[in-house]
PDB file of C-alpha atoms in Angstrom:
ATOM      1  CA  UNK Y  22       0.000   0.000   0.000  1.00 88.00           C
ATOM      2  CA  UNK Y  23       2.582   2.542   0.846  1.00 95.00           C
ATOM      3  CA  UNK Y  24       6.535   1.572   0.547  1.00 96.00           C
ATOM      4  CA  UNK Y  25       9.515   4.116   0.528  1.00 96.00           C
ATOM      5  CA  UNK Y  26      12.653   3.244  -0.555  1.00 96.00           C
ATOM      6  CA  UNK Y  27      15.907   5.350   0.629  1.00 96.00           C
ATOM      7  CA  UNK Y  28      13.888   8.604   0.633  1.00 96.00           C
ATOM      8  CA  UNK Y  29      15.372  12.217   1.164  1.00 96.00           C
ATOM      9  CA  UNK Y  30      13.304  15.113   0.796  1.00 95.00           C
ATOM     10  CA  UNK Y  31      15.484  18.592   0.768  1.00 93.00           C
ATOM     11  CA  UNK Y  32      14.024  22.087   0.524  1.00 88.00           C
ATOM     12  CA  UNK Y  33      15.089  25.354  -1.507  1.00 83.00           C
ATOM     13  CA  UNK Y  34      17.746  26.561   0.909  1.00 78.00           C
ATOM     14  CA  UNK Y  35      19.425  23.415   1.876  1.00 74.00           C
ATOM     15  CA  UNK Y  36      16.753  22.208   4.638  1.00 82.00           C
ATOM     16  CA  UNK Y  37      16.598  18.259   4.935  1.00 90.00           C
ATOM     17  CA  UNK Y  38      13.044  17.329   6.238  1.00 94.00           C
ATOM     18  CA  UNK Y  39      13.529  13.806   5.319  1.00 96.00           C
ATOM     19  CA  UNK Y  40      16.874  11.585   5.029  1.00 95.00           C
ATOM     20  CA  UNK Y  41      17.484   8.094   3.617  1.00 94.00           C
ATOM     21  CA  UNK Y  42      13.811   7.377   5.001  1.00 96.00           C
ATOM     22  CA  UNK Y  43      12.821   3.458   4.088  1.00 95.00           C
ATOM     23  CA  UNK Y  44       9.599   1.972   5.367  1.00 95.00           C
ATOM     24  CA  UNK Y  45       6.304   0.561   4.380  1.00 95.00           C
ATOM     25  CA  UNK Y  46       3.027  -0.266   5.363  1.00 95.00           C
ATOM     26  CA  UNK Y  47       0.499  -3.188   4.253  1.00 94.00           C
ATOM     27  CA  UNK Y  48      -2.849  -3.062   2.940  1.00 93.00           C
ATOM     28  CA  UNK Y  49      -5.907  -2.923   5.642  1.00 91.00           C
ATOM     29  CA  UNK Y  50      -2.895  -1.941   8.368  1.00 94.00           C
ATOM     30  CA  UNK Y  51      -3.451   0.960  10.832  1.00 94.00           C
ATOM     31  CA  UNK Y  52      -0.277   2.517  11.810  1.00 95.00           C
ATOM     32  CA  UNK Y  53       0.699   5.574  13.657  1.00 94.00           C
ATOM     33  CA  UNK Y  54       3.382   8.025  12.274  1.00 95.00           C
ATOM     34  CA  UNK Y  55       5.142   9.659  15.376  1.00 93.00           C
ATOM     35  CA  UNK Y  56       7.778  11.630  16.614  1.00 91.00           C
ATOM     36  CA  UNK Y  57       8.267  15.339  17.738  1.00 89.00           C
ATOM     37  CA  UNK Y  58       7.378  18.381  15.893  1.00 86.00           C
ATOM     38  CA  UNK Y  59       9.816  19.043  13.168  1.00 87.00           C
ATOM     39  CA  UNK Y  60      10.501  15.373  12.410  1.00 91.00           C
ATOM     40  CA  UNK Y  61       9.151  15.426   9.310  1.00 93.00           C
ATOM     41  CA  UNK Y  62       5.878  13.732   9.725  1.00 93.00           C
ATOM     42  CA  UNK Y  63       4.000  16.157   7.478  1.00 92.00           C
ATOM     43  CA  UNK Y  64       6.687  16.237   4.563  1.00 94.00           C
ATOM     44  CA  UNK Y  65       6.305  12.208   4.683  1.00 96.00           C
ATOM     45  CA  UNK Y  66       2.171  13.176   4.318  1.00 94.00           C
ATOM     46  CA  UNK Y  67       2.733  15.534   1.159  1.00 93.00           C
ATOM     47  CA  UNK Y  68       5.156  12.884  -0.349  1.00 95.00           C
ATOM     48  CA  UNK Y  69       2.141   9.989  -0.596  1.00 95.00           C
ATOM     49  CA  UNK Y  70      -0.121  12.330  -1.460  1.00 93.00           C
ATOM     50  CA  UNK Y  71       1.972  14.020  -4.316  1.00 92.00           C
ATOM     51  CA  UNK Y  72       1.623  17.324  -3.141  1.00 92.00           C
ATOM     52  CA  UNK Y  73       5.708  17.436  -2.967  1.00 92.00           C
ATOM     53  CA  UNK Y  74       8.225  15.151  -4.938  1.00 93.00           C
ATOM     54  CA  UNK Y  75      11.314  13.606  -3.214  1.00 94.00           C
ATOM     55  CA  UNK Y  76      14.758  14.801  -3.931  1.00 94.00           C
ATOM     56  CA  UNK Y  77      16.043  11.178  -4.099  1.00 95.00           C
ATOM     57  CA  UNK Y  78      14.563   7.787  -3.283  1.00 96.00           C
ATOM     58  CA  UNK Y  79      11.156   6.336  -4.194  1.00 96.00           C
ATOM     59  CA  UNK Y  80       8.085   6.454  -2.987  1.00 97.00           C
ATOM     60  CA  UNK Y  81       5.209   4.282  -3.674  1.00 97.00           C
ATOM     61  CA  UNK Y  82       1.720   4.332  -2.889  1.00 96.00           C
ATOM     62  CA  UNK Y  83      -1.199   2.127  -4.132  1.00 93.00           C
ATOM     63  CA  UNK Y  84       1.065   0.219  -6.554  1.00 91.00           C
ATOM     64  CA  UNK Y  85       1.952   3.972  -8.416  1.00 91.00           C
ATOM     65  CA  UNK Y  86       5.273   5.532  -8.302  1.00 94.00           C
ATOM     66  CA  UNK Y  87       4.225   8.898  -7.391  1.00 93.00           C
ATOM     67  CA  UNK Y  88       7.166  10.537  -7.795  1.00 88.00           C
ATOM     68  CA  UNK Y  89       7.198  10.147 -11.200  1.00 89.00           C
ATOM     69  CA  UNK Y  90       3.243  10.742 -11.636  1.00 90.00           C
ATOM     70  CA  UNK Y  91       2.465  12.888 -14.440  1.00 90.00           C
ATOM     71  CA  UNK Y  92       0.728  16.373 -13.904  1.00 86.00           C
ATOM     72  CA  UNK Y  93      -2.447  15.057 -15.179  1.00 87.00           C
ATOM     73  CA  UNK Y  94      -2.488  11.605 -13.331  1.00 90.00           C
ATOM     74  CA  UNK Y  95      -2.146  13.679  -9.750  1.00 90.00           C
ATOM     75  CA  UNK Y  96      -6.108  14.432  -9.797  1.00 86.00           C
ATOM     76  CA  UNK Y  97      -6.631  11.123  -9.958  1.00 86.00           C
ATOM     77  CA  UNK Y  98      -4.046  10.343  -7.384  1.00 90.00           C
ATOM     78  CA  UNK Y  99      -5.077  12.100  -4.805  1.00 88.00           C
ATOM     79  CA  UNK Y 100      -9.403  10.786  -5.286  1.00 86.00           C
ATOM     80  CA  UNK Y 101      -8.006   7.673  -3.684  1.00 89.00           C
ATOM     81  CA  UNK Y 102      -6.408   9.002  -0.760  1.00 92.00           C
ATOM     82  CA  UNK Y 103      -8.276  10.558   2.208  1.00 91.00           C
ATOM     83  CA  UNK Y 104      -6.730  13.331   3.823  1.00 90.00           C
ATOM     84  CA  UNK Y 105      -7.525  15.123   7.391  1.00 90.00           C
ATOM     85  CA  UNK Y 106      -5.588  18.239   8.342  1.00 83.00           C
ATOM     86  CA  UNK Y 107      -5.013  19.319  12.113  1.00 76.00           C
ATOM     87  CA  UNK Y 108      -7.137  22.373  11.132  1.00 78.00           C
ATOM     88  CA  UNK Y 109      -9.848  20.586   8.802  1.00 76.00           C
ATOM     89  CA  UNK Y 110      -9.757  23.445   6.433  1.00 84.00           C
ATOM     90  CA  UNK Y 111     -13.383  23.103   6.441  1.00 92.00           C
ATOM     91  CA  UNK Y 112     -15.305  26.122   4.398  1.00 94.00           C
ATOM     92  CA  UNK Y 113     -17.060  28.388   6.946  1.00 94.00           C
ATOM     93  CA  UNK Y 114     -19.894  29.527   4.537  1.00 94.00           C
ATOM     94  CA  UNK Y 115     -21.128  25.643   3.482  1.00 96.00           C
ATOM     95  CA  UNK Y 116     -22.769  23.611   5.226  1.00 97.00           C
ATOM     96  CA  UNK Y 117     -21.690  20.698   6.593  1.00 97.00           C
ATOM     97  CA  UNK Y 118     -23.371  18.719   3.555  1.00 97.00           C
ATOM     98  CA  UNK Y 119     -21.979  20.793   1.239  1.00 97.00           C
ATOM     99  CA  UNK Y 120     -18.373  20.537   2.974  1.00 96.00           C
ATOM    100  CA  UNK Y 121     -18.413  16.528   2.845  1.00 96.00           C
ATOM    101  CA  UNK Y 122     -19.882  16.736  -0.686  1.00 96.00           C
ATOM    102  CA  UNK Y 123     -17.740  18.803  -2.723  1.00 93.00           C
ATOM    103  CA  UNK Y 124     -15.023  16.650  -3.780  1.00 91.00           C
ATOM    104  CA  UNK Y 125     -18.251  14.446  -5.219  1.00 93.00           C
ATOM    105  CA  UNK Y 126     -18.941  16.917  -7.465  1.00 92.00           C
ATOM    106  CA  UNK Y 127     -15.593  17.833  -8.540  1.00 88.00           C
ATOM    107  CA  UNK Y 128     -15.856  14.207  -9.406  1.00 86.00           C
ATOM    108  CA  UNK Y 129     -18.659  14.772 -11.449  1.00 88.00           C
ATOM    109  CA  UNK Y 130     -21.226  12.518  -9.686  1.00 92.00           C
ATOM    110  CA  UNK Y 131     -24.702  13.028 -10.050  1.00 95.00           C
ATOM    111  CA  UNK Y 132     -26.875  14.312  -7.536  1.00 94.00           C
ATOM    112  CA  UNK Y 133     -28.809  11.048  -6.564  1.00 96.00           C
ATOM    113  CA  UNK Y 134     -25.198   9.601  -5.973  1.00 96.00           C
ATOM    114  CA  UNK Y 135     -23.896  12.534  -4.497  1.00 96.00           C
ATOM    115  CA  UNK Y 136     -26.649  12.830  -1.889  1.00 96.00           C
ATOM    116  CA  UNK Y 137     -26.088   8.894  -1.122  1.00 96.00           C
ATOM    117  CA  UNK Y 138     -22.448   9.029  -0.282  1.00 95.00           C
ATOM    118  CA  UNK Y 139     -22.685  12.236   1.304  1.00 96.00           C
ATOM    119  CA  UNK Y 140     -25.461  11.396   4.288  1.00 96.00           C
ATOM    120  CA  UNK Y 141     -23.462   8.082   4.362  1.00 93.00           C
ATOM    121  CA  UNK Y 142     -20.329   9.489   5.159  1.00 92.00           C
ATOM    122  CA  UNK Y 143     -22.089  11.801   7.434  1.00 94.00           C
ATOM    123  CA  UNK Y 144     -23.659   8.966   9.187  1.00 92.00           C
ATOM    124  CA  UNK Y 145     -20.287   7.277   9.444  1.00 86.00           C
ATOM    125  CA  UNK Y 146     -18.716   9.933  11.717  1.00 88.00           C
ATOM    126  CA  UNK Y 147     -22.293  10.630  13.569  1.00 89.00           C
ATOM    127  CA  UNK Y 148     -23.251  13.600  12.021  1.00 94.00           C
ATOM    128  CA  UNK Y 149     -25.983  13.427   9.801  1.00 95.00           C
ATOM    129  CA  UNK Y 150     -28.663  15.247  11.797  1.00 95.00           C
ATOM    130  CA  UNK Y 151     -26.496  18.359  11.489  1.00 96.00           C
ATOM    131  CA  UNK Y 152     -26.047  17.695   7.900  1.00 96.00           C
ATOM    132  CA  UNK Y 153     -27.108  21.988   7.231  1.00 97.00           C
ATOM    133  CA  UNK Y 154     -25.199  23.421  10.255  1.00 96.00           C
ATOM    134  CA  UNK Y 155     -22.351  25.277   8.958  1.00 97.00           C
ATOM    135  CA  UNK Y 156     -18.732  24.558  10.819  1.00 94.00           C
ATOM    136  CA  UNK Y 157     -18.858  27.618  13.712  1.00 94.00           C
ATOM    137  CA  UNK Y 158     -22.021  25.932  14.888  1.00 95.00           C
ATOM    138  CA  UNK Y 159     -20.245  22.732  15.535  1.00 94.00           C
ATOM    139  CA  UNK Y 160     -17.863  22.132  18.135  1.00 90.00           C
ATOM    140  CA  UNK Y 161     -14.035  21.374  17.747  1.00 86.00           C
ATOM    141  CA  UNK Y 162     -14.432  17.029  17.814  1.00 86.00           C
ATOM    142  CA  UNK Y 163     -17.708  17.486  15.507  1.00 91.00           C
ATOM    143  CA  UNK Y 164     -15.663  19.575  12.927  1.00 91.00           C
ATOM    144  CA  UNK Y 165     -12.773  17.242  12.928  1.00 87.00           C
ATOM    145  CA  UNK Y 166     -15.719  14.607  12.635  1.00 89.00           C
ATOM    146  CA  UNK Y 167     -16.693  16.859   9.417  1.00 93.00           C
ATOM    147  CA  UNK Y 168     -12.910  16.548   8.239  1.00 91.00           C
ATOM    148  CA  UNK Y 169     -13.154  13.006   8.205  1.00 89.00           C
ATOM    149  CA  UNK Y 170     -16.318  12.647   6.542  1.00 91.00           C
ATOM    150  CA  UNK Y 171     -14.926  14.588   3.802  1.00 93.00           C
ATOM    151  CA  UNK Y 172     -11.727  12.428   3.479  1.00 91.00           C
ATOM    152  CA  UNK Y 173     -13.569   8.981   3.190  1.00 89.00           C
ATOM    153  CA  UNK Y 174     -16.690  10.329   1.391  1.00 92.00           C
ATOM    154  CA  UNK Y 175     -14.961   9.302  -2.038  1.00 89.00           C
ATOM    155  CA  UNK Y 176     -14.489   6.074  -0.773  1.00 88.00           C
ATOM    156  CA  UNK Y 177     -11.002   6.344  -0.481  1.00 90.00           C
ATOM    157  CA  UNK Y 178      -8.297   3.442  -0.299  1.00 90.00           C
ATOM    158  CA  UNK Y 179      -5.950   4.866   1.699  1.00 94.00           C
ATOM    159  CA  UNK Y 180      -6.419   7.480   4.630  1.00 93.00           C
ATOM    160  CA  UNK Y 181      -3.587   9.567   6.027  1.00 94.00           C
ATOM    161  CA  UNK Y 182      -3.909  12.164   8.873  1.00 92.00           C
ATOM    162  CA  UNK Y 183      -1.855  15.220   9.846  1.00 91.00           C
ATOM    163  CA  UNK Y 184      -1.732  15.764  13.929  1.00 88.00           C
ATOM    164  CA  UNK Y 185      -5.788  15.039  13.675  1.00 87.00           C
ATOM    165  CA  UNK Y 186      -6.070  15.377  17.082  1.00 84.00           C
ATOM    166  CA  UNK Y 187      -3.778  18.341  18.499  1.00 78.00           C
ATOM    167  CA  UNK Y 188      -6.260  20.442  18.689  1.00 76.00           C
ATOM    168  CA  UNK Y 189      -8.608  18.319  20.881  1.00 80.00           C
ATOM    169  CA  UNK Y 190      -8.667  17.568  24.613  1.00 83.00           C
ATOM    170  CA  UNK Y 191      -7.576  13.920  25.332  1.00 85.00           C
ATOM    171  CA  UNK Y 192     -11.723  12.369  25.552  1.00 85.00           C
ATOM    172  CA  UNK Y 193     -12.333  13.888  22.137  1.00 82.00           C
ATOM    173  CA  UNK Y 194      -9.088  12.931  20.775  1.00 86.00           C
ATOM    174  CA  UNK Y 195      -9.996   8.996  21.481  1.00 87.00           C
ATOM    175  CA  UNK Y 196     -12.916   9.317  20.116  1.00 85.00           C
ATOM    176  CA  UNK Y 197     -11.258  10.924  16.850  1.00 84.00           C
ATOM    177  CA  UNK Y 198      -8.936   7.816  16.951  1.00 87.00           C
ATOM    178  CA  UNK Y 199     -11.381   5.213  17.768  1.00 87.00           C
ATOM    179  CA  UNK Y 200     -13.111   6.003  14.431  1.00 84.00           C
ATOM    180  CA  UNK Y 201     -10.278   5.988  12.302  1.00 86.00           C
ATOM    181  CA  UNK Y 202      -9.850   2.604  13.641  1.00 87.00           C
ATOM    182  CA  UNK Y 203     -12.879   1.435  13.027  1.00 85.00           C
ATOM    183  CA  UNK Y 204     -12.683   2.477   9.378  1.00 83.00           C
ATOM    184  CA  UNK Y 205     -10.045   0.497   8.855  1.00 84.00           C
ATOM    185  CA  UNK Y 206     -11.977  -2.397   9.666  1.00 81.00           C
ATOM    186  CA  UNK Y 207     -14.136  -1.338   6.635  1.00 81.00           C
ATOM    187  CA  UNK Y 208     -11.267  -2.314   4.376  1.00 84.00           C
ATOM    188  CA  UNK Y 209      -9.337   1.014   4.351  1.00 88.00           C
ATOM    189  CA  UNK Y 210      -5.680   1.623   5.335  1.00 93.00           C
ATOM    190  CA  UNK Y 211      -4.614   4.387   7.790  1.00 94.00           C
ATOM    191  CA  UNK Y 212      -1.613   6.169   8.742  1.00 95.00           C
ATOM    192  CA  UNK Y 213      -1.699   8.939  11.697  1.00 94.00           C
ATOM    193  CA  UNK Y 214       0.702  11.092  12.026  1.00 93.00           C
ATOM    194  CA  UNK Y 215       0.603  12.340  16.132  1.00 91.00           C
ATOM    195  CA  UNK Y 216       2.956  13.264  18.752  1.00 86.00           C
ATOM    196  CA  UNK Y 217       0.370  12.148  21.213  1.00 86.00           C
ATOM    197  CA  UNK Y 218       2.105   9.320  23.443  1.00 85.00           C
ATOM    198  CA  UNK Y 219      -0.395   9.110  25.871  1.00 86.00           C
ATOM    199  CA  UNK Y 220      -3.033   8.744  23.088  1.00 87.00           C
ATOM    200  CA  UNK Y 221      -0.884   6.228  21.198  1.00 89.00           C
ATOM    201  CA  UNK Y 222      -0.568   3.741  24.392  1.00 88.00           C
ATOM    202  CA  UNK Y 223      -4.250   4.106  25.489  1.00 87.00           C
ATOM    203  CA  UNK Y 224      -4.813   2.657  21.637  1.00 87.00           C
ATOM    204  CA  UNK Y 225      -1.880   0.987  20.740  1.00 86.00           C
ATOM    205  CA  UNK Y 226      -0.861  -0.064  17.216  1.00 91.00           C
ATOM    206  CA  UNK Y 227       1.978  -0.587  14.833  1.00 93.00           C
ATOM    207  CA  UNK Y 228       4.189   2.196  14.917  1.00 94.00           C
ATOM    208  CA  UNK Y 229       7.052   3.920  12.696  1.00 95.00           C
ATOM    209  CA  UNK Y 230       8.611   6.441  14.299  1.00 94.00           C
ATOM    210  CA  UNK Y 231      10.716   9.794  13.156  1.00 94.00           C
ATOM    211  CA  UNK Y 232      13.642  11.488  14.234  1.00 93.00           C
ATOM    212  CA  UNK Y 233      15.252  14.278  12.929  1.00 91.00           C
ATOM    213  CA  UNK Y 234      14.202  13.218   9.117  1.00 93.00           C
ATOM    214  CA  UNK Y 235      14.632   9.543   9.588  1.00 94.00           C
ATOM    215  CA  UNK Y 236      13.620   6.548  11.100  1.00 94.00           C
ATOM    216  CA  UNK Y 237      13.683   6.057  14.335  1.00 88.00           C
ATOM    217  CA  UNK Y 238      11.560   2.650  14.853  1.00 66.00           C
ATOM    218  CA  UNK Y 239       9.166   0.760  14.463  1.00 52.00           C
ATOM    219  CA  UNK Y 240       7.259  -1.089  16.852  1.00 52.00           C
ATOM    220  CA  UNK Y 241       4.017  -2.938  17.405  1.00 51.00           C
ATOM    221  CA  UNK Y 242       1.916  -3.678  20.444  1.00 48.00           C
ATOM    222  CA  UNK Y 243       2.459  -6.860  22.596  1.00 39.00           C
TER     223      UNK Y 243
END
């Protein structure tokens, strides 16, 4: 599902976010990213979902070496990967609905299909009875709810998350994590980048660590 191969990643300027980084994880697998701010979690994110390119090494992600990717293939790309920011970058004057079902119709679904997946993915995360609040009438764990919702409406294969849950207090941050877990169990694979350790060992799960741009280890629970 996701493999990297001797992966560096260096900035205009001379910055190295990522050195000689080599790991990969398996289809259906929930794993957490970790490892303190500046590690380069968040580069790693941008590399599978071709939003940067690595300066050397490979990196490959539902069978495609996105690296080399064409201009027009990164669309496409990216509809099979769910992404959730720390900040949902959720759009203040839509409504929930219309938040979750925007990348449908950039899709170019129909409405009867659009509607469908939508309340479904709204059901998902337990939010379909505020389907027309907009996101300042939600609290912090229901719009990080939304941000999922909006990640997995397109049914995606893969789902990777930013820091989903620094902005939560530890009860709504479990309950953020407990869903992404239970998603995978629908067939899709995860990877969570967080710096949360006491979050990680209340839910424990295979995890690859980073330090200073590389890897650090990897371990899995007992």
């Amino acid at each position: 599902m996701i493999r990297l191969q001797e992966v560096t990643m260096r900035y205009r300027g001379g910055a190295e976010a990522l050195s000689e980084v080599s790991l990969s994880v398996d289809p259906g697998e929930f794993t957490y990213l970790t490892g303190p701010s500046g590690a380069g979690k968040t580069t790693l994110i941008k590399l599978l979902a071709a939003i940067e390119r690595p300066t050397r090494g490979q990196v490959f992600v539902l069978g495609r070496n996105v690296g080399r990717l064409k201009r027009r293939a990164v669309c496409s790309h990216r509809r099979r990967i769910g992404i959730v920011y720390q900040n949902n970058l959720l759009l203040e004057d839509r409504s929930a609905y219309d938040n979750v079902a925007l990348p449908l119709h950039i899709s170019g679904l129909g409405p009867r299909e659009v509607r469908r997946r939508t309340e479904a993915a709204l059901d998902s995360v337990g939010l379909l009875k505020s389907a027309r609040r907009f996101p300042r009438l939600l609290s912090q764990g229901e719009q990080q709810r939304l941000g999922i919702a909006r990640a997995v409406v397109n049914r995606p294969e893969l789902l990777v998350a930013d820091e989903p849950t620094g902005n939560l207090d530890p009860e709504l941050s479990r309950e953020v994590m407990k869903l992404f877990r239970r998603l995978v169990g629908y067939g899709v694979t995860a990877l969570v980048a967080t710096h949360d350790v006491g979050l990680i060992e209340s839910l424990p799960a295979r995890r690859i660590s980073l330090l200073k741009g590389r890897v650090d280890s990897g371990t899995s629970p007992s």
